[in-house]
mmCIF file of C-alpha atoms in Angstrom:
data_model
loop_
_atom_site.group_PDB
_atom_site.id
_atom_site.type_symbol
_atom_site.label_atom_id
_atom_site.label_comp_id
_atom_site.label_asym_id
_atom_site.label_seq_id
_atom_site.Cartn_x
_atom_site.Cartn_y
_atom_site.Cartn_z
ATOM 1 C CA UNK N 1 -20.433 -18.512 -4.385
ATOM 2 C CA UNK N 2 -23.014 -16.566 -2.393
ATOM 3 C CA UNK N 3 -23.216 -12.802 -2.117
ATOM 4 C CA UNK N 4 -21.270 -12.723 1.137
ATOM 5 C CA UNK N 5 -17.870 -13.370 -0.442
ATOM 6 C CA UNK N 6 -15.916 -12.406 -3.547
ATOM 7 C CA UNK N 7 -12.741 -14.151 -4.609
ATOM 8 C CA UNK N 8 -9.627 -12.045 -4.904
ATOM 9 C CA UNK N 9 -8.494 -13.431 -8.239
ATOM 10 C CA UNK N 10 -5.101 -11.716 -8.458
ATOM 11 C CA UNK N 11 -4.214 -12.446 -4.827
ATOM 12 C CA UNK N 12 -5.335 -16.064 -5.134
ATOM 13 C CA UNK N 13 -3.238 -16.609 -8.237
ATOM 14 C CA UNK N 14 -0.166 -14.836 -6.885
ATOM 15 C CA UNK N 15 -0.126 -16.557 -3.486
ATOM 16 C CA UNK N 16 -1.349 -19.882 -4.942
ATOM 17 C CA UNK N 17 -4.215 -20.266 -2.490
ATOM 18 C CA UNK N 18 -7.865 -19.323 -2.350
ATOM 19 C CA UNK N 19 -8.314 -15.824 -0.928
ATOM 20 C CA UNK N 20 -11.737 -14.239 -0.523
ATOM 21 C CA UNK N 21 -13.032 -10.906 0.711
ATOM 22 C CA UNK N 22 -16.033 -10.803 3.001
ATOM 23 C CA UNK N 23 -18.189 -8.211 1.240
ATOM 24 C CA UNK N 24 -21.468 -8.390 3.126
ATOM 25 C CA UNK N 25 -21.046 -8.139 6.873
ATOM 26 C CA UNK N 26 -23.996 -9.867 8.495
ATOM 27 C CA UNK N 27 -24.437 -12.151 11.497
ATOM 28 C CA UNK N 28 -26.589 -14.444 9.322
ATOM 29 C CA UNK N 29 -23.694 -16.260 7.632
ATOM 30 C CA UNK N 30 -24.066 -20.000 8.268
ATOM 31 C CA UNK N 31 -21.226 -22.472 8.669
ATOM 32 C CA UNK N 32 -21.815 -24.005 5.231
ATOM 33 C CA UNK N 33 -21.678 -20.563 3.584
ATOM 34 C CA UNK N 34 -17.957 -20.152 4.209
ATOM 35 C CA UNK N 35 -15.626 -21.162 1.331
ATOM 36 C CA UNK N 36 -13.568 -24.041 2.698
ATOM 37 C CA UNK N 37 -9.755 -24.157 2.657
ATOM 38 C CA UNK N 38 -9.636 -20.416 2.106
ATOM 39 C CA UNK N 39 -8.298 -17.252 3.671
ATOM 40 C CA UNK N 40 -11.106 -14.753 4.229
ATOM 41 C CA UNK N 41 -10.145 -11.079 4.507
ATOM 42 C CA UNK N 42 -12.195 -8.070 5.499
ATOM 43 C CA UNK N 43 -11.651 -4.451 6.428
ATOM 44 C CA UNK N 44 -13.816 -2.169 8.556
ATOM 45 C CA UNK N 45 -13.698 1.496 9.438
ATOM 46 C CA UNK N 46 -12.634 2.319 12.979
ATOM 47 C CA UNK N 47 -15.997 4.053 13.487
ATOM 48 C CA UNK N 48 -18.135 1.213 12.088
ATOM 49 C CA UNK N 49 -18.852 -0.466 15.406
ATOM 50 C CA UNK N 50 -21.621 -2.670 13.996
ATOM 51 C CA UNK N 51 -19.281 -4.235 11.441
ATOM 52 C CA UNK N 52 -16.518 -4.607 14.021
ATOM 53 C CA UNK N 53 -18.907 -6.471 16.313
ATOM 54 C CA UNK N 54 -19.989 -8.792 13.493
ATOM 55 C CA UNK N 55 -16.350 -9.458 12.593
ATOM 56 C CA UNK N 56 -15.682 -10.448 16.198
ATOM 57 C CA UNK N 57 -18.757 -12.686 16.234
ATOM 58 C CA UNK N 58 -17.372 -14.566 13.234
ATOM 59 C CA UNK N 59 -14.045 -15.138 15.045
ATOM 60 C CA UNK N 60 -11.779 -13.191 12.712
ATOM 61 C CA UNK N 61 -8.231 -12.396 13.843
ATOM 62 C CA UNK N 62 -7.006 -8.816 13.953
ATOM 63 C CA UNK N 63 -4.157 -8.333 11.484
ATOM 64 C CA UNK N 64 -3.231 -4.663 11.174
ATOM 65 C CA UNK N 65 -4.625 -1.156 11.282
ATOM 66 C CA UNK N 66 -4.554 1.184 8.303
ATOM 67 C CA UNK N 67 -4.113 4.963 8.333
ATOM 68 C CA UNK N 68 -5.017 6.939 5.219
ATOM 69 C CA UNK N 69 -3.360 10.353 4.912
ATOM 70 C CA UNK N 70 -4.297 13.113 2.470
ATOM 71 C CA UNK N 71 -2.668 16.371 1.455
ATOM 72 C CA UNK N 72 -3.956 19.177 -0.732
ATOM 73 C CA UNK N 73 -1.268 20.336 -3.128
ATOM 74 C CA UNK N 74 -0.460 24.013 -2.849
ATOM 75 C CA UNK N 75 -0.041 26.130 -5.953
ATOM 76 C CA UNK N 76 3.179 27.531 -4.507
ATOM 77 C CA UNK N 77 4.858 24.125 -4.784
ATOM 78 C CA UNK N 78 7.615 23.973 -7.390
ATOM 79 C CA UNK N 79 7.125 21.586 -10.311
ATOM 80 C CA UNK N 80 10.051 20.064 -12.191
ATOM 81 C CA UNK N 81 10.262 20.695 -15.917
ATOM 82 C CA UNK N 82 11.375 17.112 -16.604
ATOM 83 C CA UNK N 83 11.109 13.838 -14.691
ATOM 84 C CA UNK N 84 13.141 11.732 -17.090
ATOM 85 C CA UNK N 85 15.992 11.284 -14.613
ATOM 86 C CA UNK N 86 13.555 10.188 -11.902
ATOM 87 C CA UNK N 87 11.482 7.622 -13.820
ATOM 88 C CA UNK N 88 12.551 4.039 -13.128
ATOM 89 C CA UNK N 89 12.838 1.790 -16.178
ATOM 90 C CA UNK N 90 13.139 -1.924 -16.817
ATOM 91 C CA UNK N 91 16.850 -1.833 -15.974
ATOM 92 C CA UNK N 92 15.951 -0.558 -12.480
ATOM 93 C CA UNK N 93 13.816 -3.560 -11.497
ATOM 94 C CA UNK N 94 16.591 -5.808 -10.190
ATOM 95 C CA UNK N 95 18.033 -3.058 -7.986
ATOM 96 C CA UNK N 96 14.569 -2.112 -6.716
ATOM 97 C CA UNK N 97 13.854 -5.754 -5.864
ATOM 98 C CA UNK N 98 16.985 -5.840 -3.711
ATOM 99 C CA UNK N 99 15.905 -2.664 -1.892
ATOM 100 C CA UNK N 100 12.402 -4.014 -1.242
ATOM 101 C CA UNK N 101 13.627 -7.250 0.347
ATOM 102 C CA UNK N 102 12.883 -7.082 4.107
ATOM 103 C CA UNK N 103 11.876 -3.420 3.759
ATOM 104 C CA UNK N 104 8.173 -3.792 4.574
ATOM 105 C CA UNK N 105 8.126 -5.669 7.857
ATOM 106 C CA UNK N 106 5.076 -3.603 8.894
ATOM 107 C CA UNK N 107 2.571 -5.231 6.577
ATOM 108 C CA UNK N 108 -0.776 -7.006 6.631
ATOM 109 C CA UNK N 109 0.907 -9.697 4.535
ATOM 110 C CA UNK N 110 2.566 -11.201 7.575
ATOM 111 C CA UNK N 111 2.936 -14.431 9.483
ATOM 112 C CA UNK N 112 1.156 -16.680 10.282
ATOM 113 C CA UNK N 113 -0.884 -16.075 7.116
ATOM 114 C CA UNK N 114 1.985 -15.146 4.790
ATOM 115 C CA UNK N 115 5.684 -15.935 5.019
ATOM 116 C CA UNK N 116 8.371 -13.254 4.856
ATOM 117 C CA UNK N 117 9.336 -14.564 1.422
ATOM 118 C CA UNK N 118 5.736 -14.270 0.183
ATOM 119 C CA UNK N 119 5.528 -10.752 1.601
ATOM 120 C CA UNK N 120 8.720 -9.653 -0.131
ATOM 121 C CA UNK N 121 7.668 -11.268 -3.413
ATOM 122 C CA UNK N 122 4.359 -9.405 -3.268
ATOM 123 C CA UNK N 123 6.012 -6.002 -2.839
ATOM 124 C CA UNK N 124 8.681 -6.782 -5.425
ATOM 125 C CA UNK N 125 5.930 -7.597 -7.910
ATOM 126 C CA UNK N 126 4.171 -4.356 -6.978
ATOM 127 C CA UNK N 127 7.300 -2.311 -7.723
ATOM 128 C CA UNK N 128 7.903 -4.187 -10.966
ATOM 129 C CA UNK N 129 4.326 -3.532 -12.092
ATOM 130 C CA UNK N 130 4.753 0.156 -11.262
ATOM 131 C CA UNK N 131 7.913 0.381 -13.356
ATOM 132 C CA UNK N 132 6.029 -1.267 -16.231
ATOM 133 C CA UNK N 133 2.947 0.957 -15.639
ATOM 134 C CA UNK N 134 0.717 -2.083 -15.111
ATOM 135 C CA UNK N 135 -1.043 -0.715 -12.020
ATOM 136 C CA UNK N 136 0.624 2.421 -10.721
ATOM 137 C CA UNK N 137 1.510 4.952 -13.391
ATOM 138 C CA UNK N 138 5.207 4.976 -12.631
ATOM 139 C CA UNK N 139 7.957 4.468 -10.096
ATOM 140 C CA UNK N 140 9.914 7.614 -9.254
ATOM 141 C CA UNK N 141 13.440 7.259 -7.900
ATOM 142 C CA UNK N 142 16.114 9.380 -6.274
ATOM 143 C CA UNK N 143 19.697 8.340 -6.933
ATOM 144 C CA UNK N 144 23.006 8.805 -5.159
ATOM 145 C CA UNK N 145 25.516 8.707 -8.005
ATOM 146 C CA UNK N 146 24.266 5.637 -9.913
ATOM 147 C CA UNK N 147 22.621 3.900 -6.953
ATOM 148 C CA UNK N 148 18.901 4.164 -6.217
ATOM 149 C CA UNK N 149 18.605 5.569 -2.700
ATOM 150 C CA UNK N 150 14.811 5.837 -2.572
ATOM 151 C CA UNK N 151 11.696 5.194 -4.641
ATOM 152 C CA UNK N 152 7.965 5.888 -4.668
ATOM 153 C CA UNK N 153 5.189 4.527 -6.878
ATOM 154 C CA UNK N 154 2.343 6.808 -7.967
ATOM 155 C CA UNK N 155 -1.050 6.459 -9.632
ATOM 156 C CA UNK N 156 -3.230 9.422 -10.654
ATOM 157 C CA UNK N 157 -6.983 9.177 -11.218
ATOM 158 C CA UNK N 158 -9.334 12.131 -11.611
ATOM 159 C CA UNK N 159 -6.886 14.682 -10.194
ATOM 160 C CA UNK N 160 -6.136 12.543 -7.114
ATOM 161 C CA UNK N 161 -2.726 10.936 -6.751
ATOM 162 C CA UNK N 162 -2.217 7.782 -4.714
ATOM 163 C CA UNK N 163 1.168 6.760 -3.383
ATOM 164 C CA UNK N 164 1.398 2.988 -3.582
ATOM 165 C CA UNK N 165 4.795 2.168 -2.128
ATOM 166 C CA UNK N 166 7.501 4.427 -0.773
ATOM 167 C CA UNK N 167 10.851 3.176 0.431
ATOM 168 C CA UNK N 168 14.425 4.154 1.195
ATOM 169 C CA UNK N 169 17.378 1.819 0.714
ATOM 170 C CA UNK N 170 18.923 0.720 4.003
ATOM 171 C CA UNK N 171 22.264 2.584 3.595
ATOM 172 C CA UNK N 172 20.400 5.871 3.064
ATOM 173 C CA UNK N 173 17.794 5.657 5.804
ATOM 174 C CA UNK N 174 17.743 8.444 8.377
ATOM 175 C CA UNK N 175 19.066 11.034 5.913
ATOM 176 C CA UNK N 176 15.831 12.814 5.019
ATOM 177 C CA UNK N 177 15.136 10.843 1.830
ATOM 178 C CA UNK N 178 11.488 10.310 2.788
ATOM 179 C CA UNK N 179 10.858 14.053 2.746
ATOM 180 C CA UNK N 180 12.627 14.390 -0.609
ATOM 181 C CA UNK N 181 10.533 11.582 -2.086
ATOM 182 C CA UNK N 182 7.311 13.269 -0.966
ATOM 183 C CA UNK N 183 8.501 16.545 -2.504
ATOM 184 C CA UNK N 184 9.249 14.680 -5.734
ATOM 185 C CA UNK N 185 5.738 13.211 -5.758
ATOM 186 C CA UNK N 186 4.245 16.638 -5.155
ATOM 187 C CA UNK N 187 6.149 18.115 -8.092
ATOM 188 C CA UNK N 188 5.078 15.190 -10.269
ATOM 189 C CA UNK N 189 1.448 15.735 -9.275
ATOM 190 C CA UNK N 190 1.585 19.429 -10.167
ATOM 191 C CA UNK N 191 2.963 18.528 -13.585
ATOM 192 C CA UNK N 192 0.131 16.008 -14.040
ATOM 193 C CA UNK N 193 -2.577 18.420 -12.787
ATOM 194 C CA UNK N 194 -3.417 16.422 -9.652
ATOM 195 C CA UNK N 195 -4.469 18.465 -6.625
ATOM 196 C CA UNK N 196 -4.635 15.850 -3.848
ATOM 197 C CA UNK N 197 -2.178 13.192 -2.682
ATOM 198 C CA UNK N 198 -3.384 10.138 -0.764
ATOM 199 C CA UNK N 199 -1.232 7.530 0.951
ATOM 200 C CA UNK N 200 -1.973 4.633 3.304
ATOM 201 C CA UNK N 201 0.267 3.087 5.927
ATOM 202 C CA UNK N 202 -0.045 0.636 8.787
ATOM 203 C CA UNK N 203 -0.839 1.852 12.285
ATOM 204 C CA UNK N 204 2.257 -0.024 13.453
ATOM 205 C CA UNK N 205 4.480 1.985 11.097
ATOM 206 C CA UNK N 206 5.003 4.974 13.378
ATOM 207 C CA UNK N 207 7.951 6.360 11.417
ATOM 208 C CA UNK N 208 5.872 6.540 8.225
ATOM 209 C CA UNK N 209 2.949 8.156 10.045
ATOM 210 C CA UNK N 210 5.301 10.753 11.530
ATOM 211 C CA UNK N 211 6.826 11.413 8.094
ATOM 212 C CA UNK N 212 3.456 12.179 6.554
ATOM 213 C CA UNK N 213 2.314 14.306 9.492
ATOM 214 C CA UNK N 214 5.487 16.406 9.392
ATOM 215 C CA UNK N 215 5.066 17.022 5.669
ATOM 216 C CA UNK N 216 1.571 18.442 5.643
ATOM 217 C CA UNK N 217 -0.519 15.275 5.420
ATOM 218 C CA UNK N 218 -3.552 14.798 7.664
ATOM 219 C CA UNK N 219 -5.319 11.585 8.666
ATOM 220 C CA UNK N 220 -8.445 11.113 6.541
ATOM 221 C CA UNK N 221 -9.471 7.598 7.575
ATOM 222 C CA UNK N 222 -8.628 4.805 10.004
ATOM 223 C CA UNK N 223 -9.622 1.200 9.397
ATOM 224 C CA UNK N 224 -8.697 -2.307 10.525
ATOM 225 C CA UNK N 225 -7.862 -5.496 8.629
ATOM 226 C CA UNK N 226 -9.010 -8.930 9.806
ATOM 227 C CA UNK N 227 -8.379 -12.466 8.513
ATOM 228 C CA UNK N 228 -10.103 -15.787 9.043
ATOM 229 C CA UNK N 229 -8.645 -19.087 7.870
ATOM 230 C CA UNK N 230 -11.434 -21.508 6.966
#
């Protein structure tokens, strides 16, 4: 494989097809350079007009926009003394999988490139890996009696926390659970000595963007995803 593309090994294995990322944006890519029978993905900043022009020249299809929000954690925030009741465990996975089903309709893993079933399976695997600390550090949950009403996955690296997935179960939507989940993350970050929280969402997910804006997050970056089926 040439230097233009890199195979996304995990994605290719999970979705059982060849998926590559276009790493080097250049108009010099020839027709025989493209990996055949593959899905090529690429992402460009909203201000990188040169790359956006090259992407258009190579006939990529626009998939989705991405907003990255950041928030500096204030010292006045209240940290919990224990998170034991909020840490999802292996017994939580089945219930979380049910919550995730059809939850993320605003996603770059969408038709015609990915089916709804593939999309749901991807996010269910993400949550499972978070519970097992295989990628994200943990999955935090809020419960109503014994039922999980909302969850959020978190990973902390070098004092910066990244929210992977955040979701509210359908029966509890519209009740302010999103705000409570963000407050839970903030308390968790204080306990873990992180001072910044970062989270990404799709430009089409207006409710998520509004949630972050109302809770002290500011837009730090805007980019766009593109696909090309070869």
